[in-house]
XYZ file of C-alpha atoms in Angstrom:
678
model
C 102.632 107.786 53.537
C 101.254 104.407 54.590
C 103.744 102.301 56.535
C 103.018 98.595 56.650
C 103.491 96.670 59.856
C 106.815 94.978 60.344
C 106.956 91.291 61.115
C 109.594 91.950 63.750
C 110.383 95.038 65.811
C 113.154 93.609 67.967
C 115.963 95.371 66.102
C 115.984 98.517 63.914
C 117.477 98.256 60.440
C 121.205 98.886 60.005
C 120.462 101.815 57.661
C 118.534 103.551 60.423
C 121.261 102.840 62.964
C 123.950 104.160 60.619
C 122.021 107.364 59.951
C 121.417 107.930 63.659
C 124.978 107.245 64.809
C 126.726 109.118 61.968
C 129.126 111.732 63.373
C 130.289 114.897 61.586
C 133.955 115.005 60.529
C 136.259 116.840 62.953
C 139.283 118.630 61.437
C 142.541 117.853 63.305
C 145.987 119.450 62.783
C 148.569 117.142 61.170
C 151.167 118.164 63.756
C 148.957 116.856 66.539
C 148.570 113.520 64.808
C 152.290 113.129 64.156
C 153.218 113.251 67.836
C 150.506 110.972 69.156
C 151.692 107.790 70.753
C 149.856 104.504 70.022
C 148.365 104.483 73.514
C 147.008 108.012 72.990
C 145.492 107.024 69.638
C 143.852 104.049 71.318
C 142.448 106.378 73.982
C 141.000 108.673 71.318
C 139.274 105.739 69.626
C 137.875 104.664 72.953
C 136.393 108.139 73.480
C 134.835 108.030 70.036
C 133.304 104.638 70.764
C 131.871 105.950 74.029
C 130.387 108.929 72.213
C 128.886 106.647 69.580
C 127.408 104.453 72.317
C 125.797 107.510 73.898
C 124.295 108.434 70.522
C 122.997 104.871 70.201
C 120.748 105.611 73.193
C 118.602 107.465 70.693
C 117.235 103.987 69.957
C 115.114 103.120 72.969
C 113.496 99.726 73.486
C 110.442 99.095 75.626
C 111.543 96.079 77.700
C 107.954 94.853 78.146
C 106.832 94.891 74.488
C 110.119 94.876 72.564
C 109.033 97.920 70.541
C 111.835 100.226 69.399
C 111.610 103.995 69.291
C 113.885 106.673 67.904
C 114.388 109.709 70.141
C 114.322 112.923 68.124
C 114.461 116.629 68.884
C 113.664 118.214 72.245
C 110.113 119.572 72.364
C 110.186 121.098 75.835
C 111.634 121.013 79.322
C 110.075 120.782 82.781
C 111.131 120.526 86.388
C 111.657 116.754 86.358
C 111.681 115.868 82.689
C 112.390 116.704 79.079
C 109.921 116.080 76.281
C 111.232 114.594 73.021
C 109.881 113.673 69.634
C 109.595 109.862 69.666
C 109.088 107.716 66.557
C 107.927 104.101 66.589
C 110.384 102.395 64.227
C 107.861 99.716 63.244
C 104.890 101.944 62.345
C 106.392 105.398 61.867
C 103.898 106.851 64.363
C 105.247 109.939 66.134
C 104.680 110.610 69.844
C 105.674 113.278 72.308
C 107.670 111.369 74.929
C 108.169 112.712 78.417
C 111.453 111.241 79.683
C 112.139 111.350 83.421
C 115.567 110.121 84.617
C 115.397 107.840 87.652
C 117.987 110.094 89.290
C 115.452 112.954 89.320
C 112.798 110.905 91.145
C 114.985 108.961 93.557
C 113.063 110.111 96.637
C 109.772 108.315 97.429
C 107.603 111.465 97.258
C 109.092 112.347 93.865
C 108.307 108.918 92.429
C 104.806 109.059 93.924
C 104.237 112.336 92.084
C 105.132 110.764 88.725
C 103.021 107.663 89.424
C 100.075 109.883 90.386
C 100.395 111.856 87.145
C 100.444 108.635 85.095
C 97.443 107.104 86.850
C 95.417 110.303 86.502
C 96.280 111.037 82.855
C 95.992 107.525 81.421
C 92.199 107.345 81.979
C 91.423 110.670 80.279
C 89.773 110.454 76.853
C 88.618 113.734 75.353
C 89.052 115.586 72.089
C 90.666 118.562 73.828
C 92.901 116.658 76.252
C 96.369 115.477 75.193
C 95.983 111.721 74.718
C 97.996 109.339 76.912
C 99.185 106.309 74.902
C 101.644 104.259 76.938
C 104.368 104.349 79.564
C 107.347 102.133 80.382
C 110.729 102.360 82.043
C 114.221 100.949 81.702
C 117.230 101.093 84.001
C 117.822 104.787 83.255
C 114.487 106.520 82.648
C 110.712 106.553 82.847
C 109.029 107.134 79.457
C 105.510 108.544 79.017
C 104.218 108.459 75.409
C 101.723 111.221 74.658
C 99.869 112.651 71.673
C 102.219 114.587 69.396
C 101.110 118.172 68.723
C 103.106 119.449 65.770
C 102.166 123.137 66.223
C 103.692 123.148 69.710
C 101.779 125.368 72.187
C 99.841 128.606 72.535
C 102.923 130.062 74.229
C 104.947 129.527 71.042
C 102.181 131.048 68.918
C 101.903 134.118 71.167
C 105.661 134.556 71.164
C 105.578 134.841 67.374
C 102.339 136.807 67.180
C 102.592 139.060 70.303
C 98.740 139.219 70.566
C 95.784 137.237 69.181
C 92.569 138.555 67.637
C 89.224 138.219 69.444
C 87.896 135.552 67.000
C 91.012 133.445 67.659
C 90.644 133.899 71.411
C 87.021 132.740 71.209
C 88.109 129.760 69.081
C 90.734 128.634 71.611
C 88.648 129.576 74.667
C 85.789 127.302 73.595
C 88.179 124.355 73.259
C 89.898 125.031 76.595
C 86.511 125.199 78.327
C 85.465 121.932 76.657
C 88.544 120.095 77.955
C 88.398 121.771 81.358
C 84.720 120.939 81.819
C 85.546 117.282 81.148
C 88.220 117.400 83.871
C 85.971 119.154 86.390
C 83.150 116.661 85.770
C 85.663 113.972 86.759
C 86.526 116.106 89.836
C 90.043 116.752 88.562
C 91.754 120.113 89.025
C 94.478 120.991 86.537
C 96.198 123.553 88.822
C 98.669 124.748 86.177
C 96.666 126.276 83.347
C 98.870 128.510 81.210
C 99.635 129.081 77.542
C 102.571 126.666 77.611
C 100.248 123.813 78.638
C 97.794 124.285 75.765
C 99.162 122.245 72.870
C 98.135 122.646 69.223
C 97.966 119.759 66.762
C 98.373 119.761 62.999
C 94.691 120.653 62.510
C 95.024 123.675 64.826
C 92.960 121.960 67.527
C 93.851 122.757 71.126
C 94.712 120.033 73.653
C 95.064 120.636 77.389
C 98.192 118.879 78.659
C 100.820 118.538 81.427
C 99.081 116.965 84.394
C 102.127 117.071 86.671
C 100.307 119.276 89.216
C 96.780 117.950 88.646
C 94.880 116.609 91.638
C 91.486 115.250 92.597
C 89.003 117.778 94.005
C 88.680 117.370 97.777
C 85.974 118.599 100.176
C 86.564 122.172 101.366
C 87.935 121.104 104.734
C 90.431 118.689 103.137
C 91.600 120.784 100.184
C 95.290 121.035 99.381
C 96.789 124.234 100.777
C 100.225 124.051 99.179
C 101.191 126.841 96.800
C 101.853 125.288 93.408
C 101.564 126.449 89.838
C 103.020 129.265 87.755
C 103.358 132.568 89.695
C 101.572 134.825 87.171
C 98.540 132.508 87.093
C 98.094 131.744 90.821
C 94.745 132.698 92.376
C 94.383 134.729 95.610
C 93.003 131.748 97.557
C 95.991 129.602 96.558
C 98.455 132.307 97.619
C 96.562 132.687 100.903
C 96.729 128.892 101.401
C 92.943 128.563 101.466
C 92.973 125.534 99.163
C 92.388 124.704 95.498
C 88.935 124.437 93.969
C 87.516 124.585 90.441
C 87.410 128.359 90.873
C 91.227 128.457 90.885
C 91.252 126.979 87.369
C 88.686 129.636 86.321
C 91.022 132.370 87.655
C 93.932 130.936 85.652
C 91.687 130.819 82.580
C 90.989 134.538 83.057
C 94.738 135.156 83.116
C 95.097 133.101 79.929
C 92.386 135.077 78.121
C 93.964 138.387 79.208
C 97.387 137.217 78.033
C 96.111 136.102 74.617
C 94.454 139.477 73.991
C 97.189 141.754 75.374
C 100.404 139.746 75.085
C 101.268 139.813 78.817
C 99.772 138.322 82.005
C 97.517 140.655 84.059
C 99.650 140.605 87.223
C 103.128 140.682 85.723
C 105.502 143.095 87.513
C 109.245 143.576 87.898
C 109.457 141.405 91.035
C 107.623 138.384 92.380
C 106.691 139.989 95.700
C 104.822 142.790 93.942
C 103.136 140.293 91.608
C 101.802 138.364 94.616
C 100.559 141.599 96.196
C 98.642 142.480 93.023
C 97.128 138.985 92.877
C 95.972 139.085 96.510
C 94.309 142.445 95.860
C 93.040 141.397 92.395
C 94.637 144.610 91.117
C 95.250 144.816 87.360
C 94.497 147.158 84.458
C 92.050 146.724 81.571
C 93.338 148.791 78.620
C 90.877 150.687 76.430
C 91.959 148.545 73.470
C 89.805 145.712 74.859
C 86.140 145.569 73.898
C 83.578 146.036 76.667
C 82.485 142.384 76.396
C 86.083 141.148 76.778
C 86.570 143.417 79.807
C 83.385 142.112 81.426
C 84.320 138.441 81.021
C 87.908 138.942 82.221
C 86.777 140.929 85.269
C 84.307 138.190 86.202
C 86.919 135.415 85.907
C 89.438 137.493 87.886
C 87.030 138.251 90.728
C 88.871 138.283 94.053
C 86.323 136.007 95.748
C 86.032 132.515 94.233
C 82.226 132.498 94.646
C 81.934 135.532 92.357
C 83.623 133.823 89.407
C 81.550 132.344 86.573
C 81.149 128.642 85.923
C 82.438 127.141 82.693
C 78.897 127.120 81.287
C 78.512 130.791 82.249
C 81.673 131.549 80.252
C 80.251 129.857 77.144
C 77.008 131.829 77.557
C 78.762 135.183 77.960
C 78.237 137.845 75.285
C 81.952 137.839 74.444
C 81.663 134.205 73.320
C 78.146 134.157 71.855
C 77.896 137.512 70.065
C 81.273 137.692 68.346
C 82.365 135.815 65.247
C 84.143 132.496 65.956
C 85.847 130.659 63.066
C 85.131 126.956 62.622
C 88.784 126.325 61.884
C 92.068 128.247 61.855
C 94.773 128.034 59.244
C 98.273 126.939 60.257
C 99.461 130.375 59.125
C 97.905 131.725 62.336
C 100.969 130.378 64.154
C 102.982 133.321 62.821
C 100.588 135.822 61.186
C 97.157 137.232 62.010
C 94.351 135.549 60.031
C 92.166 137.382 57.524
C 88.752 136.682 59.024
C 86.863 139.573 57.427
C 87.261 138.868 53.714
C 83.921 139.369 51.960
C 82.694 137.736 48.762
C 79.327 136.948 47.133
C 77.997 133.769 48.778
C 76.240 131.432 46.388
C 73.234 129.199 46.925
C 74.771 126.245 48.764
C 76.148 127.952 51.846
C 73.501 130.699 51.891
C 70.586 128.288 51.877
C 72.221 125.823 54.268
C 73.164 128.537 56.759
C 69.766 130.239 56.652
C 67.809 127.020 57.097
C 70.052 125.581 59.822
C 70.122 128.844 61.737
C 66.339 129.232 61.806
C 64.519 132.210 63.250
C 63.014 135.191 61.434
C 64.209 137.223 58.483
C 66.314 139.541 60.648
C 68.074 136.595 62.294
C 68.792 135.016 58.915
C 70.102 138.275 57.484
C 72.372 138.734 60.498
C 73.732 135.210 60.179
C 74.317 135.558 56.447
C 76.161 138.800 57.056
C 78.472 136.943 59.435
C 78.884 134.131 56.925
C 79.844 136.613 54.195
C 82.748 137.828 56.285
C 84.340 134.410 56.145
C 86.582 133.005 53.409
C 85.627 132.799 49.723
C 83.094 130.177 48.747
C 85.773 128.323 46.814
C 87.872 128.071 49.979
C 84.848 126.857 51.931
C 84.102 124.152 49.385
C 87.747 123.074 49.324
C 87.802 122.855 53.108
C 84.580 120.847 53.141
C 85.945 118.389 50.591
C 89.234 118.079 52.468
C 87.449 117.513 55.773
C 85.207 114.884 54.261
C 88.167 113.179 52.609
C 90.076 113.028 55.907
C 87.149 111.470 57.758
C 86.218 108.824 55.176
C 86.605 105.177 56.094
C 88.286 104.460 52.771
C 91.115 106.933 53.369
C 94.472 105.078 53.700
C 96.139 105.317 57.070
C 99.157 103.906 58.870
C 98.246 100.457 60.074
C 98.852 99.562 63.657
C 98.676 96.298 65.495
C 95.207 94.975 66.143
C 96.101 94.644 69.808
C 95.033 98.290 70.163
C 91.440 97.208 69.645
C 91.535 95.076 72.758
C 92.232 98.057 75.011
C 88.868 99.249 76.330
C 87.803 102.844 76.990
C 87.294 104.146 80.514
C 84.084 102.311 81.351
C 84.966 98.771 82.526
C 83.190 95.594 81.560
C 81.922 93.735 84.576
C 84.163 90.953 85.789
C 83.575 87.382 84.679
C 81.463 85.494 87.247
C 82.885 82.574 89.249
C 83.183 79.213 87.538
C 79.880 77.321 87.327
C 78.986 73.698 86.753
C 78.302 72.505 83.214
C 74.582 72.293 83.969
C 74.505 75.859 85.323
C 76.425 77.159 82.322
C 74.018 75.400 79.940
C 71.024 76.860 81.807
C 72.550 80.349 81.700
C 73.119 80.127 77.967
C 69.589 78.903 77.325
C 68.195 81.745 79.454
C 70.293 84.227 77.469
C 69.022 82.789 74.169
C 65.473 83.223 75.447
C 66.275 86.754 76.597
C 67.691 87.603 73.171
C 64.467 86.442 71.520
C 62.326 88.396 74.018
C 64.349 91.545 73.500
C 64.060 91.285 69.727
C 60.346 90.479 69.777
C 59.265 92.662 72.693
C 61.426 95.765 72.570
C 62.577 96.188 69.001
C 60.109 94.248 66.925
C 56.863 95.698 68.243
C 56.622 98.719 65.917
C 55.299 98.750 62.393
C 56.781 102.035 61.142
C 60.003 103.950 61.492
C 58.341 106.733 63.450
C 56.863 104.213 65.892
C 60.292 102.639 66.347
C 61.773 105.943 67.420
C 58.792 106.779 69.602
C 58.462 103.439 71.365
C 62.051 102.228 71.178
C 63.826 105.329 72.496
C 67.588 105.710 72.420
C 67.849 104.577 76.038
C 65.719 101.449 75.630
C 67.410 100.413 72.373
C 70.877 100.932 73.863
C 69.925 99.062 77.043
C 68.655 96.103 75.020
C 71.837 95.878 72.935
C 73.998 96.313 76.056
C 72.180 93.454 77.784
C 72.724 91.116 74.833
C 76.422 91.929 74.379
C 77.176 91.701 78.099
C 75.398 88.361 78.373
C 77.263 87.059 75.344
C 80.680 88.014 76.761
C 79.971 86.605 80.211
C 78.610 83.264 79.004
C 80.547 82.570 75.811
C 83.147 79.780 76.215
C 86.802 80.244 75.290
C 87.740 79.223 71.740
C 90.571 79.682 69.251
C 88.646 80.146 66.017
C 85.365 81.413 64.648
C 82.529 78.874 64.422
C 82.087 77.280 61.007
C 78.583 78.721 60.575
C 78.208 81.618 58.098
C 74.605 82.767 57.707
C 73.510 83.982 54.286
C 71.330 86.868 55.362
C 70.809 90.349 53.894
C 70.451 93.342 56.184
C 71.150 97.044 56.196
C 74.527 98.281 57.398
C 76.685 101.386 57.004
C 79.010 101.146 54.002
C 80.299 104.741 54.047
C 80.354 107.564 56.595
C 81.418 111.167 56.989
C 81.902 113.152 60.218
C 81.375 116.854 59.622
C 79.828 117.511 63.038
C 81.986 120.565 63.631
C 79.574 122.343 61.261
C 76.562 120.285 60.169
C 76.339 116.712 61.419
C 77.174 113.059 60.799
C 76.403 111.512 57.402
C 76.342 107.879 56.296
C 75.267 105.615 53.437
C 73.493 102.319 54.029
C 73.927 99.150 52.007
C 70.573 99.810 50.253
C 71.985 103.181 49.056
C 69.860 105.256 51.414
C 71.858 108.248 52.676
C 71.187 109.673 56.125
C 72.402 112.675 58.090
C 71.992 113.096 61.846
C 72.211 116.878 62.178
C 73.760 118.647 65.154
C 70.333 119.867 66.281
C 69.162 116.247 66.789
C 66.956 115.961 63.695
C 67.513 113.268 61.079
C 67.023 113.296 57.318
C 67.177 110.361 54.869
C 67.507 110.479 51.079
C 66.041 107.331 49.539
C 67.767 105.318 46.826
C 65.710 107.056 44.131
C 67.611 110.276 45.029
C 64.287 112.161 44.988
C 62.396 111.232 48.155
C 63.333 112.654 51.551
C 62.222 111.435 54.976
C 62.647 113.991 57.764
C 62.506 112.805 61.382
C 62.044 115.317 64.174
C 61.865 114.453 67.882
C 59.587 111.600 69.006
C 59.645 110.042 65.555
C 57.565 112.661 63.743
C 58.188 111.882 60.077
C 57.678 114.219 57.127
C 57.949 112.976 53.520
C 58.634 115.286 50.583
C 60.609 115.414 47.333
C 63.991 117.096 46.967
C 62.551 119.530 44.422
C 59.614 120.507 46.627
C 61.170 120.793 50.096
C 59.393 123.059 52.622
C 61.218 126.346 53.139
C 62.556 125.505 56.662
C 64.204 122.320 55.303
C 65.843 123.667 52.122
C 69.264 124.134 53.715
C 69.335 120.678 55.295
C 68.231 119.041 52.033
C 71.090 120.836 50.269
C 73.581 119.516 52.832
C 72.065 116.014 52.575
C 72.413 116.011 48.766
C 75.989 117.248 48.979
C 76.921 114.479 51.457
C 75.270 111.880 49.177
C 77.143 113.159 46.123
C 80.460 113.260 47.971
C 80.184 109.700 49.324
C 79.093 108.387 45.932
C 82.033 110.016 44.139
C 84.839 109.646 46.671
C 84.301 106.741 49.083
C 84.334 103.005 48.550
C 82.240 100.419 50.362
C 83.638 98.982 53.568
C 83.347 95.212 53.035
C 82.153 92.278 50.932
C 78.524 92.160 52.132
C 76.002 92.565 49.296
C 74.450 95.994 48.786
C 70.711 95.393 49.048
C 68.523 97.792 47.061
C 65.238 98.727 48.729
C 63.078 101.633 47.523
C 60.511 101.194 50.284
C 60.211 103.509 53.258
C 63.454 103.246 55.276
C 63.176 101.569 58.650
C 66.773 102.210 59.680
C 68.092 105.565 60.793
C 70.749 106.715 63.219
C 69.928 107.409 66.870
C 73.428 108.083 68.156
C 77.088 107.869 67.172
C 80.290 108.052 69.179
C 83.962 108.214 68.187
C 86.852 107.109 70.375
C 90.524 107.206 69.441
C 90.211 103.669 67.994
C 86.708 103.184 66.663
C 83.376 104.631 65.529
C 80.117 103.409 67.100
C 76.698 103.787 65.426
C 73.385 102.839 67.094
C 70.188 102.667 65.009
C 66.501 102.778 65.848
C 65.824 99.074 65.203
C 68.687 97.894 67.426
C 71.303 97.582 64.682
C 74.662 98.354 66.273
C 77.806 98.848 64.169
C 81.398 99.507 65.261
C 84.152 100.360 62.741
C 87.772 100.055 63.920
C 89.980 102.655 62.238
C 93.456 101.133 62.127
C 92.732 97.746 60.578
C 89.307 98.567 59.053
C 87.592 95.646 60.798
C 83.894 96.008 61.609
C 81.226 94.519 63.877
C 77.530 94.649 62.956
C 74.872 93.415 65.370
C 71.309 93.189 64.049
C 68.093 91.276 64.723
C 66.435 88.945 62.251
C 63.642 86.400 62.836
C 63.600 86.972 66.604
C 67.323 86.340 66.974
C 70.426 88.489 66.950
C 73.057 88.058 64.254
C 76.654 89.225 64.569
C 78.653 90.023 61.432
C 82.425 90.432 61.554
C 84.313 91.986 58.619
C 88.023 91.227 58.951
C 91.129 93.073 57.698
C 90.785 91.462 54.253
C 87.206 92.863 54.024
C 85.768 89.328 54.191
C 82.592 89.000 56.273
C 81.300 86.227 58.525
C 77.735 86.305 59.910
C 76.939 84.224 63.000
C 73.935 83.719 65.229
C 74.586 84.792 68.810
C 73.200 81.447 69.934
C 76.017 79.799 67.963
C 78.597 81.996 69.712
C 77.092 81.088 73.079
C 77.481 77.411 72.267
C 80.862 77.429 70.496
C 82.671 80.599 71.534
C 84.851 82.650 69.187
C 88.425 83.727 68.570
C 90.295 86.045 70.938
C 90.433 88.578 68.116
C 86.633 88.783 67.819
C 86.052 88.620 71.588
C 88.332 91.621 72.149
C 86.378 93.633 69.588
C 83.017 92.694 71.132
C 84.381 93.772 74.511
C 85.562 97.111 73.129
C 82.205 97.649 71.374
C 80.337 97.025 74.623
C 82.493 99.530 76.465
C 81.831 102.170 73.813
C 78.117 101.561 74.255
C 78.425 101.821 78.033
C 80.149 105.185 77.847
C 77.913 106.660 75.123
C 76.550 109.307 77.511
C 79.772 110.047 79.386
């Protein structure tokens, strides 16, 4: 249900307050009432008022922003805090809120621990890491607002299921490794990996959470030697006070894998002292019910010496992960019952051809892959899932609208600070130099190629991105402050993305341009375009090698990709609407525009094209930025919440400035571009 933004969030409605503070009726004996004195009755009313006041604390106000939240059910408990369901009363958005009473962190080292957790977690942005949204405090508590995971945790799933199947373990293991690799690349140790800290969202995606014990990786001589974590998952070197390294997280991951497959931790005993003895000796059993590949991977991760344990990449390359079937997605029913992952049915042309072509290799490889594919769900279920996935990712899908202030919050990579104030003459010179630079970049870097293949070959992803970065950074640093957009609105036609679909978990990223050309950037790095005539295909391999053929006469290796391309085109045509009021320009000539790279953050989608066109779509308010080059100058188009577009020359922005609203979006777009390879 779409919830419109409220004009005021200072006070919740009286209906909400009444429903929250409503108390159940308490039956009282008539004899007790008949002997009560007036003073006693007054005392009873006072108690009821106090109780009602305590219930009113379910409405919590952020003193810094004035936003009101409703505290719901308890989601979990920890050493310092409880986690509650938290609902923003203005937007209806649900969070998981970690609430820490000030009384529990009254000592300096306790408060430092909470502050350290906040500072570490707030900068993390990854698909498989619980997202940090906001934190604030009032006179009673500290509140940390986190991503809400409706399926709770792997611990809850295992409690209901007792054990998981190998395909499920591979599914979750891949996602844990993805999140953990992100942390280790940032030199962050989690130090408390366990099933209860792996949270599952509504789409059955895993998110690593709870960074209360996380710490930065130190050199060997300075590593932390305190024993912390959950007893069953502690590594020998931690117990022996030899310090924490990435290898300690690998050990805990081995314990997690063992627990998922067998329903109990590997070193669990009747008393803690014996458990620690088994850990120090790396002594555990591997039941015959485990496959040989599972035994091998577990034994490597639970090696007594840290140097003998595999890296995260080694885990992903292990036969247990690569040779067994891994589902693309799990049903929510897996939370309480084992999935049916071996149902066979006749696979028809679409998925057979697509799978065979995308997999590649010889006839034996294709037959093996198709055999695996046939063990998955019925084709009808596959098609339904594909349609549902595409529908969820479309830009035209309604969503709860949030304040546009979110768009001003940049990702991790910072924009360089504004330079010191300059004289008017210096500022004018800087702006003129930037205008000249813009023209040189357009003419020299992006305008020197005569064909699409030459553009990709000469203007590589790095050079195109660097050119756009230079222009945007220069614009932000030299543009004067202003309250409104300049009056100029250029009447210029150019190609831009009107529709898009992210199905990269299986095939790739698809989009439709304003001239009705449909493109797909496949997961293997190749690109395919279907021209507006719906018959001609342009296939781009590495280094801009372009092949042209018709849809009805596609070479055998490309049949599957052409099928996927046609399906994406049909879906976007039938189900998605255009994203703004710019005219759709028809052009049946050879396409010059195709996608080099795309990136999604929690707030926006970035798309970078071979000719320097750079587009950013903001999810929550559906605003868009499009930067493109025409006639040796860059143009910036802004499509606002009402889907009305304004096209400006960058030279005009440098002279006149722009609104805070547009500046914040340009800043966010630049930061997405800066972190495209992170």
